[in-house]
GROMACS .gro file of C-alpha atoms in nm:
model
  404
    1MET     CA    1  10.174   9.446  14.307
    2VAL     CA    2  10.033   9.402  13.953
    3HIS     CA    3  10.245   9.176  13.736
    4THR     CA    4  10.334   9.314  13.388
    5TYR     CA    5  10.379   9.051  13.118
    6SER     CA    6  10.620   9.077  12.833
    7VAL     CA    7  10.480   9.001  12.491
    8SER     CA    8  10.658   8.666  12.487
    9GLU     CA    9  10.519   8.577  12.827
   10LEU     CA   10  10.168   8.674  12.726
   11CYS     CA   11  10.186   8.471  12.403
   12THR     CA   12  10.322   8.173  12.596
   13ARG     CA   13  10.039   8.196  12.847
   14ILE     CA   14   9.779   8.205  12.563
   15GLN     CA   15   9.951   7.913  12.389
   16ASP     CA   16   9.950   7.705  12.707
   17ARG     CA   17   9.586   7.783  12.774
   18LEU     CA   18   9.482   7.676  12.422
   19ALA     CA   19   9.699   7.366  12.434
   20GLY     CA   20   9.545   7.261  12.762
   21ASP     CA   21   9.187   7.288  12.636
   22VAL     CA   22   9.093   6.938  12.522
   23ARG     CA   23   8.784   7.080  12.351
   24LEU     CA   24   9.013   7.241  12.089
   25ARG     CA   25   9.199   6.919  12.004
   26ASP     CA   26   9.104   6.653  11.750
   27ILE     CA   27   8.813   6.850  11.609
   28TRP     CA   28   8.640   6.840  11.270
   29THR     CA   29   8.550   7.170  11.099
   30ARG     CA   30   8.388   7.243  10.763
   31GLY     CA   31   8.401   7.556  10.553
   32GLU     CA   32   8.516   7.716  10.229
   33LEU     CA   33   8.882   7.744  10.127
   34SER     CA   34   9.027   8.085  10.058
   35ASN     CA   35   9.375   8.235  10.011
   36VAL     CA   36   9.525   7.893   9.938
   37VAL     CA   37   9.905   7.892   9.921
   38ASN     CA   38  10.079   7.570   9.818
   39HIS     CA   39  10.424   7.663   9.946
   40SER     CA   40  10.741   7.533   9.785
   41SER     CA   41  10.843   7.394  10.124
   42GLY     CA   42  10.552   7.151  10.103
   43HIS     CA   43  10.340   7.323  10.369
   44ARG     CA   44   9.984   7.436  10.285
   45TYR     CA   45   9.848   7.765  10.411
   46PHE     CA   46   9.484   7.867  10.367
   47THR     CA   47   9.182   8.030  10.527
   48LEU     CA   48   8.871   7.837  10.623
   49LYS     CA   49   8.559   8.052  10.626
   50ASP     CA   50   8.182   8.056  10.628
   51SER     CA   51   7.936   8.342  10.590
   52GLU     CA   52   8.018   8.494  10.930
   53ALA     CA   53   8.374   8.408  11.031
   54GLN     CA   54   8.711   8.278  10.919
   55ILE     CA   55   9.023   8.119  11.068
   56SER     CA   56   9.377   8.076  10.942
   57CYS     CA   57   9.496   7.719  10.883
   58VAL     CA   58   9.825   7.545  10.826
   59MET     CA   59   9.888   7.189  10.708
   60PHE     CA   60  10.251   7.092  10.750
   61ARG     CA   61  10.442   6.898  10.488
   62ALA     CA   62  10.429   6.568  10.682
   63TYR     CA   63  10.050   6.564  10.651
   64ALA     CA   64  10.016   6.754  10.319
   65SER     CA   65  10.221   6.490  10.135
   66ASP     CA   66   9.929   6.250  10.174
   67LEU     CA   67   9.680   6.477   9.989
   68ASP     CA   68   9.536   6.322   9.673
   69PHE     CA   69   9.378   6.644   9.537
   70VAL     CA   70   9.482   7.006   9.486
   71LEU     CA   71   9.356   7.269   9.725
   72ARG     CA   72   9.183   7.556   9.543
   73ASP     CA   73   9.002   7.872   9.650
   74GLY     CA   74   8.626   7.826   9.673
   75MET     CA   75   8.630   7.455   9.756
   76ASN     CA   76   8.412   7.325  10.039
   77VAL     CA   77   8.618   7.097  10.267
   78ARG     CA   78   8.614   6.918  10.601
   79VAL     CA   79   8.934   6.947  10.806
   80PHE     CA   80   9.059   6.762  11.116
   81GLY     CA   81   9.318   6.900  11.358
   82ASP     CA   82   9.395   7.109  11.662
   83VAL     CA   83   9.356   7.477  11.745
   84GLY     CA   84   9.698   7.625  11.810
   85PHE     CA   85   9.868   7.957  11.868
   86TYR     CA   86  10.145   8.093  11.649
   87ARG     CA   87  10.364   8.293  11.891
   88ALA     CA   88  10.574   8.467  11.622
   89LYS     CA   89  10.271   8.654  11.487
   90GLY     CA   90  10.043   8.626  11.785
   91GLY     CA   91   9.764   8.457  11.592
   92VAL     CA   92   9.529   8.166  11.647
   93GLN     CA   93   9.538   7.903  11.374
   94LEU     CA   94   9.400   7.561  11.301
   95GLN     CA   95   9.676   7.302  11.260
   96VAL     CA   96   9.524   7.059  11.010
   97ARG     CA   97   9.621   6.694  10.992
   98LEU     CA   98   9.347   6.565  10.760
   99ILE     CA   99   9.140   6.732  10.491
  100SER     CA  100   8.872   6.598  10.258
  101PRO     CA  101   8.644   6.760   9.997
  102ASP     CA  102   8.294   6.842  10.110
  103THR     CA  103   7.991   6.829   9.880
  104GLY     CA  104   7.974   7.108   9.620
  105ILE     CA  105   8.173   7.426   9.588
  106GLY     CA  106   8.173   7.715   9.829
  107ARG     CA  107   7.901   7.976   9.844
  108SER     CA  108   8.139   8.259   9.747
  109ALA     CA  109   8.267   8.062   9.452
  110MET     CA  110   7.910   7.989   9.340
  111GLU     CA  111   7.813   8.357   9.360
  112LEU     CA  112   8.126   8.460   9.172
  113GLU     CA  113   8.060   8.203   8.899
  114ALA     CA  114   7.700   8.322   8.865
  115ILE     CA  115   7.819   8.681   8.814
  116ARG     CA  116   8.082   8.566   8.567
  117ARG     CA  117   7.830   8.372   8.359
  118ARG     CA  118   7.576   8.655   8.363
  119LEU     CA  119   7.829   8.912   8.240
  120ALA     CA  120   7.971   8.669   7.982
  121ALA     CA  121   7.622   8.610   7.842
  122GLU     CA  122   7.580   8.987   7.797
  123GLY     CA  123   7.909   9.011   7.606
  124PHE     CA  124   8.114   9.198   7.865
  125PHE     CA  125   8.420   8.976   7.814
  126THR     CA  126   8.424   8.967   7.431
  127PRO     CA  127   8.734   9.112   7.258
  128GLU     CA  128   8.511   9.307   7.018
  129ARG     CA  129   8.384   9.522   7.306
  130LYS     CA  130   8.733   9.613   7.422
  131ARG     CA  131   8.852   9.961   7.328
  132ALA     CA  132   9.202  10.035   7.205
  133LEU     CA  133   9.425  10.233   7.439
  134PRO     CA  134   9.525  10.580   7.316
  135ARG     CA  135   9.880  10.586   7.183
  136TYR     CA  136   9.976  10.920   7.338
  137PRO     CA  137   9.729  11.000   7.622
  138GLU     CA  138   9.727  11.357   7.747
  139ARG     CA  139   9.514  11.291   8.060
  140ILE     CA  140   9.556  10.979   8.275
  141GLY     CA  141   9.303  10.901   8.547
  142ILE     CA  142   9.400  10.683   8.844
  143VAL     CA  143   9.147  10.515   9.072
  144THR     CA  144   9.308  10.367   9.383
  145SER     CA  145   9.374  10.430   9.750
  146MET     CA  146   9.571  10.745   9.832
  147ASP     CA  147   9.763  10.554  10.100
  148GLY     CA  148   9.851  10.241   9.905
  149ALA     CA  149  10.180  10.148   9.744
  150ALA     CA  150   9.998  10.100   9.413
  151LEU     CA  151   9.963  10.478   9.364
  152ARG     CA  152  10.333  10.536   9.426
  153ASP     CA  153  10.423  10.255   9.187
  154VAL     CA  154  10.204  10.400   8.911
  155ILE     CA  155  10.331  10.756   8.945
  156ARG     CA  156  10.693  10.639   8.960
  157SER     CA  157  10.646  10.424   8.649
  158LEU     CA  158  10.481  10.709   8.453
  159GLY     CA  159  10.806  10.894   8.511
  160ARG     CA  160  10.872  11.189   8.283
  161TYR     CA  161  10.587  11.121   8.041
  162PRO     CA  162  10.419  11.464   7.982
  163ALA     CA  163  10.061  11.382   8.076
  164ARG     CA  164   9.819  11.535   8.323
  165ILE     CA  165   9.765  11.292   8.613
  166ILE     CA  166   9.412  11.303   8.759
  167LEU     CA  167   9.370  11.121   9.092
  168SER     CA  168   9.025  10.997   9.185
  169PRO     CA  169   9.070  10.843   9.535
  170ALA     CA  170   8.874  10.535   9.633
  171THR     CA  171   8.862  10.270   9.901
  172VAL     CA  172   8.990   9.945   9.749
  173GLN     CA  173   8.927   9.706  10.038
  174GLY     CA  174   8.629   9.631  10.258
  175ASP     CA  175   8.253   9.629  10.224
  176ALA     CA  176   8.232   9.988  10.093
  177ALA     CA  177   8.513   9.947   9.839
  178ALA     CA  178   8.298   9.858   9.537
  179HIS     CA  179   8.068  10.158   9.582
  180SER     CA  180   8.368  10.386   9.643
  181MET     CA  181   8.540  10.275   9.320
  182ILE     CA  182   8.216  10.319   9.122
  183SER     CA  183   8.191  10.679   9.246
  184ALA     CA  184   8.557  10.742   9.164
  185LEU     CA  185   8.512  10.613   8.808
  186ARG     CA  186   8.206  10.830   8.754
  187ALA     CA  187   8.399  11.134   8.876
  188LEU     CA  188   8.645  11.088   8.589
  189ARG     CA  189   8.385  11.105   8.311
  190GLY     CA  190   8.493  11.348   8.044
  191MET     CA  191   8.823  11.415   8.220
  192ALA     CA  192   9.060  11.132   8.117
  193ASP     CA  193   9.186  10.970   7.799
  194VAL     CA  194   9.266  10.644   7.982
  195ILE     CA  195   9.192  10.522   8.337
  196ILE     CA  196   9.404  10.295   8.558
  197LEU     CA  197   9.209  10.102   8.824
  198CYS     CA  198   9.459   9.940   9.058
  199ARG     CA  199   9.558   9.809   9.397
  200GLY     CA  200   9.833   9.589   9.532
  201GLY     CA  201   9.815   9.221   9.613
  202GLY     CA  202   9.608   9.072   9.891
  203SER     CA  203   9.395   8.781   9.995
  204ALA     CA  204   9.088   8.665   9.810
  205GLU     CA  205   8.876   8.854  10.062
  206ASP     CA  206   9.083   9.169  10.005
  207LEU     CA  207   9.027   9.149   9.627
  208SER     CA  208   8.659   9.054   9.649
  209PRO     CA  209   8.531   9.413   9.581
  210PHE     CA  210   8.682   9.384   9.233
  211ASN     CA  211   8.440   9.096   9.167
  212ASP     CA  212   8.138   9.322   9.225
  213GLU     CA  213   7.888   9.310   8.938
  214GLN     CA  214   7.797   9.680   8.951
  215LEU     CA  215   8.164   9.777   8.943
  216ALA     CA  216   8.209   9.559   8.634
  217ARG     CA  217   7.918   9.733   8.461
  218GLU     CA  218   8.056  10.074   8.555
  219ILE     CA  219   8.394   9.984   8.405
  220ALA     CA  220   8.221   9.886   8.079
  221GLU     CA  221   8.028  10.216   8.071
  222CYS     CA  222   8.332  10.440   8.123
  223ASP     CA  223   8.384  10.691   7.842
  224ALA     CA  224   8.759  10.617   7.841
  225PRO     CA  225   8.943  10.283   7.813
  226VAL     CA  226   9.014  10.122   8.151
  227ILE     CA  227   9.328   9.933   8.249
  228SER     CA  228   9.277   9.698   8.544
  229ALA     CA  229   9.576   9.613   8.761
  230VAL     CA  230   9.453   9.426   9.068
  231GLY     CA  231   9.679   9.219   9.291
  232HIS     CA  232   9.955   9.011   9.139
  233GLU     CA  233   9.988   8.829   8.811
  234VAL     CA  234   9.813   8.516   8.940
  235ASP     CA  235   9.511   8.713   9.068
  236VAL     CA  236   9.231   8.749   8.812
  237THR     CA  237   8.913   8.933   8.908
  238ILE     CA  238   8.597   9.015   8.715
  239ALA     CA  239   8.722   9.373   8.689
  240ASP     CA  240   9.024   9.236   8.501
  241LEU     CA  241   8.799   9.049   8.258
  242VAL     CA  242   8.572   9.347   8.186
  243ALA     CA  243   8.845   9.610   8.157
  244ASP     CA  244   8.972   9.708   7.813
  245ALA     CA  245   9.319   9.594   7.912
  246ARG     CA  246   9.466   9.400   8.206
  247ALA     CA  247   9.806   9.448   8.363
  248SER     CA  248   9.966   9.206   8.607
  249THR     CA  249  10.065   9.484   8.850
  250PRO     CA  250  10.009   9.860   8.894
  251THR     CA  251  10.362   9.919   8.763
  252ALA     CA  252  10.282   9.720   8.449
  253ALA     CA  253   9.957   9.918   8.409
  254ALA     CA  254  10.147  10.248   8.405
  255LYS     CA  255  10.388  10.116   8.143
  256LEU     CA  256  10.092   9.992   7.938
  257ALA     CA  257   9.914  10.329   7.955
  258VAL     CA  258  10.195  10.538   7.806
  259PRO     CA  259  10.455  10.480   7.535
  260ASP     CA  260  10.814  10.411   7.627
  261LEU     CA  261  10.995  10.746   7.605
  262GLU     CA  262  11.321  10.582   7.502
  263GLU     CA  263  11.140  10.399   7.224
  264VAL     CA  264  10.970  10.724   7.113
  265GLY     CA  265  11.306  10.901   7.115
  266LEU     CA  266  11.461  10.621   6.911
  267ARG     CA  267  11.173  10.636   6.661
  268LEU     CA  268  11.212  11.014   6.629
  269ARG     CA  269  11.586  10.979   6.575
  270ASN     CA  270  11.522  10.717   6.307
  271LEU     CA  271  11.273  10.949   6.137
  272GLU     CA  272  11.521  11.234   6.155
  273ASP     CA  273  11.792  11.016   6.000
  274ARG     CA  274  11.556  10.907   5.722
  275MET     CA  275  11.452  11.267   5.650
  276THR     CA  276  11.815  11.380   5.646
  277TRP     CA  277  11.907  11.096   5.411
  278ALA     CA  278  11.614  11.178   5.181
  279ILE     CA  279  11.708  11.548   5.165
  280ASP     CA  280  12.076  11.469   5.105
  281SER     CA  281  11.985  11.221   4.832
  282ARG     CA  282  11.760  11.478   4.662
  283LEU     CA  283  12.029  11.745   4.677
  284GLU     CA  284  12.287  11.503   4.540
  285ARG     CA  285  12.063  11.420   4.245
  286ILE     CA  286  12.014  11.791   4.175
  287ARG     CA  287  12.389  11.853   4.196
  288SER     CA  288  12.453  11.563   3.957
  289ARG     CA  289  12.197  11.698   3.712
  290LEU     CA  290  12.345  12.048   3.721
  291ASP     CA  291  12.694  11.907   3.677
  292TYR     CA  292  12.578  11.702   3.380
  293LEU     CA  293  12.412  12.004   3.221
  294SER     CA  294  12.718  12.225   3.283
  295ARG     CA  295  12.945  11.967   3.118
  296GLY     CA  296  12.706  11.895   2.832
  297ILE     CA  297  12.660  12.260   2.718
  298GLY     CA  298  13.006  12.388   2.628
  299ALA     CA  299  13.105  12.707   2.446
  300ARG     CA  300  13.067  12.552   2.100
  301GLN     CA  301  12.721  12.422   2.182
  302MET     CA  302  12.628  12.760   2.322
  303TYR     CA  303  12.742  12.941   2.003
  304ALA     CA  304  12.561  12.690   1.784
  305LEU     CA  305  12.247  12.730   1.992
  306LEU     CA  306  12.280  13.109   1.973
  307GLU     CA  307  12.324  13.099   1.594
  308ARG     CA  308  12.015  12.885   1.556
  309ARG     CA  309  11.823  13.133   1.768
  310LYS     CA  310  11.948  13.422   1.546
  311VAL     CA  311  11.838  13.243   1.228
  312ARG     CA  312  11.505  13.176   1.388
  313LEU     CA  313  11.476  13.542   1.487
  314ARG     CA  314  11.558  13.665   1.135
  315ASP     CA  315  11.307  13.427   0.987
  316LEU     CA  316  11.041  13.549   1.224
  317SER     CA  317  11.130  13.913   1.145
  318ARG     CA  318  11.103  13.851   0.771
  319ARG     CA  319  10.774  13.674   0.809
  320LEU     CA  320  10.648  13.959   1.024
  321LEU     CA  321  10.745  14.222   0.760
  322ASP     CA  322  10.584  14.016   0.484
  323ALA     CA  323  10.269  13.989   0.686
  324GLU     CA  324  10.276  14.363   0.751
  325ARG     CA  325  10.317  14.443   0.377
  326SER     CA  326  10.041  14.204   0.287
  327ILE     CA  327   9.808  14.371   0.533
  328VAL     CA  328   9.899  14.723   0.408
  329ASP     CA  329   9.853  14.625   0.041
  330SER     CA  330   9.517  14.474   0.120
  331ARG     CA  331   9.409  14.792   0.300
  332VAL     CA  332   9.529  15.010   0.005
  333ARG     CA  333   9.334  14.803  -0.249
  334ARG     CA  334   9.023  14.824  -0.039
  335LEU     CA  335   9.070  15.203  -0.007
  336GLU     CA  336   9.107  15.248  -0.386
  337ILE     CA  337   8.793  15.050  -0.451
  338ALA     CA  338   8.603  15.260  -0.199
  339ARG     CA  339   8.740  15.580  -0.355
  340ALA     CA  340   8.631  15.469  -0.702
  341ARG     CA  341   8.284  15.396  -0.573
  342LEU     CA  342   8.267  15.740  -0.411
  343ASP     CA  343   8.393  15.913  -0.726
  344SER     CA  344   8.134  15.741  -0.942
  345ALA     CA  345   7.861  15.873  -0.715
  346SER     CA  346   8.011  16.226  -0.679
  347PRO     CA  347   7.851  16.528  -0.865
  348LEU     CA  348   8.200  16.641  -0.964
  349ALA     CA  349   8.235  16.331  -1.180
  350VAL     CA  350   7.918  16.434  -1.370
  351LEU     CA  351   8.047  16.790  -1.416
  352SER     CA  352   8.368  16.653  -1.568
  353ARG     CA  353   8.162  16.510  -1.852
  354GLY     CA  354   8.048  16.865  -1.964
  355TYR     CA  355   7.757  16.927  -1.736
  356THR     CA  356   7.708  17.241  -1.527
  357MET     CA  357   7.533  17.289  -1.195
  358VAL     CA  358   7.321  17.607  -1.158
  359ILE     CA  359   7.282  17.754  -0.815
  360GLY     CA  360   7.020  18.025  -0.780
  361PRO     CA  361   6.890  18.229  -0.490
  362GLY     CA  362   6.699  17.926  -0.365
  363GLY     CA  363   6.980  17.681  -0.401
  364VAL     CA  364   7.051  17.430  -0.679
  365ALA     CA  365   6.814  17.496  -0.973
  366CYS     CA  366   6.697  17.170  -1.118
  367SER     CA  367   6.451  17.342  -1.357
  368ALA     CA  368   6.425  17.673  -1.554
  369ALA     CA  369   6.109  17.734  -1.360
  370ASP     CA  370   6.318  17.762  -1.043
  371LEU     CA  371   6.469  18.088  -1.174
  372ASN     CA  372   6.328  18.435  -1.240
  373LYS     CA  373   6.441  18.706  -1.472
  374GLY     CA  374   6.703  18.920  -1.308
  375ASP     CA  375   6.820  18.647  -1.066
  376GLU     CA  376   7.189  18.629  -1.003
  377ILE     CA  377   7.306  18.273  -1.048
  378ARG     CA  378   7.627  18.079  -1.003
  379LEU     CA  379   7.737  17.826  -1.262
  380VAL     CA  380   7.953  17.550  -1.123
  381PHE     CA  381   8.183  17.370  -1.368
  382SER     CA  382   8.424  17.084  -1.304
  383ASP     CA  383   8.715  17.326  -1.308
  384GLY     CA  384   8.559  17.644  -1.163
  385GLU     CA  385   8.260  17.872  -1.126
  386ALA     CA  386   8.097  18.161  -1.319
  387TYR     CA  387   7.855  18.432  -1.194
  388CYS     CA  388   7.572  18.546  -1.425
  389ARG     CA  389   7.238  18.730  -1.428
  390VAL     CA  390   6.922  18.587  -1.589
  391ASN     CA  391   6.810  18.807  -1.876
  392GLY     CA  392   6.520  18.590  -1.972
  393ILE     CA  393   6.355  18.255  -1.926
  394GLU     CA  394   6.210  18.034  -2.193
  395LEU     CA  395   6.023  17.719  -2.092
  396ARG     CA  396   5.956  17.427  -2.320
  397GLU     CA  397   5.602  17.335  -2.400
  398SER     CA  398   5.618  17.018  -2.192
  399ALA     CA  399   5.737  17.215  -1.891
  400ARG     CA  400   5.456  17.470  -1.931
  401GLY     CA  401   5.192  17.211  -1.963
  402GLY     CA  402   5.325  17.043  -1.658
  403SER     CA  403   5.330  17.373  -1.470
  404GLU     CA  404   4.982  17.452  -1.567
   0.00000   0.00000   0.00000
C-alpha cells in the first residue's frame, strides 16, 4: 500500500535529509547581496545571488551581533554556514554564521550605477527637466498590473474626483516587464493629462524592471507628466528619479495627482464668503450714500435749488430773446440796404426824376429813328402810362449823319 505523507511529515523528511548531508554543512559561498532586511529583532535576512541562481539566507542575532559592517544590497560577500530547511514555509535557506565583504561591488549594482551615471550626465534627473503636475487633471492614465493591489489602491484613493480614468495594463514584474510598461506608456500618448506608473512593494529583483534604461527614457519622453510610485517609501528606482514626481506608495501617487476635494470645497466656500462680504459692503456703502443725500437735501434746500434754476431759466430766456432781436434787426438792416441798391438801379427810379420811357411796336425806343410816322406808342411815366400816335419825326443833324 502506498504511504501518503502529510505536509508536516514531508517537510520533516526533507529537513532530516538535508541535515544529514555533511556536504551541506560548514560551507563557504560567495555572491551578491539582495533584499537585505536588518530586522529589529537583530536577525538579518537577505538573498545571495549570482547571474544564474539565488538562495535565501538568514543570520540569527547571536551571529549578527558580531558584524562590524552594515549589510547593503549590491555588496559582494563571502558567507559561511549550513544549508537548512524552514518547515513553516517549506523553503531551503542558508543559515549563515559568518559573513565577510568580498572584493568590489556586485555585478547588478555596477550595472545599475552605470545606468544611473549615464542618465544623470544627460540631465534626466535635473529639477529643471521636471514638469509641473496639472492642478485639475481631466484625464488620468494608470500604468500597472490589472491584478495587483496597486490599481485598487489608486482607484480607491482617487475617490469621487471627477476625472476620466484611463487604464493601460502592463506587466510590472519579470523579464518582460520593462518592455510591457514601455508599450503601455506609449499607448497613453495624447490621451492623459497626468500618468501614474505604479506597483506595490517587492524584493530588489521584483523592482528591477523599474531600473531599465529604456523605460527611463520613455518616461522622460511622455507627453504628460509622470508620477512614479514603485514599492514602498524606502525603495528608490531609476524610474522614480526620472519621473516628474515621485510618491512613496500608489495611494500617495493618487493623492498627489488630484487636488483634495475637501480642500477645494473649503477654498470655494471661502471665495463665496469673500464675494458675499464684498457685495454686502458695496451695498452698505451705497445705502449710506443715499441716506446721506436724502438727509442733506431737505425741503428748504430743494426750494432754494428750484428758485436758482428758475432764475437761471429766466436769464437764459431773456438772453435768447435778445439774441433773436439782434439777429432780426441785423437781417432787416441788410434787407433795407439791398432794397436801396435795387431801387438805385431800377428804371422806375429814373422815371421819377421826370424821364419817360417810350415803347413802340418794336419794344423800348431808345432813338427817334426807332419810330415811324403813324406808329402807335406807349409812354411810360413814373405814375402811369399814356398812348399816342406819331404824327411826325424830326431827327437832329448828328443823328442823321450817324445814320447815313
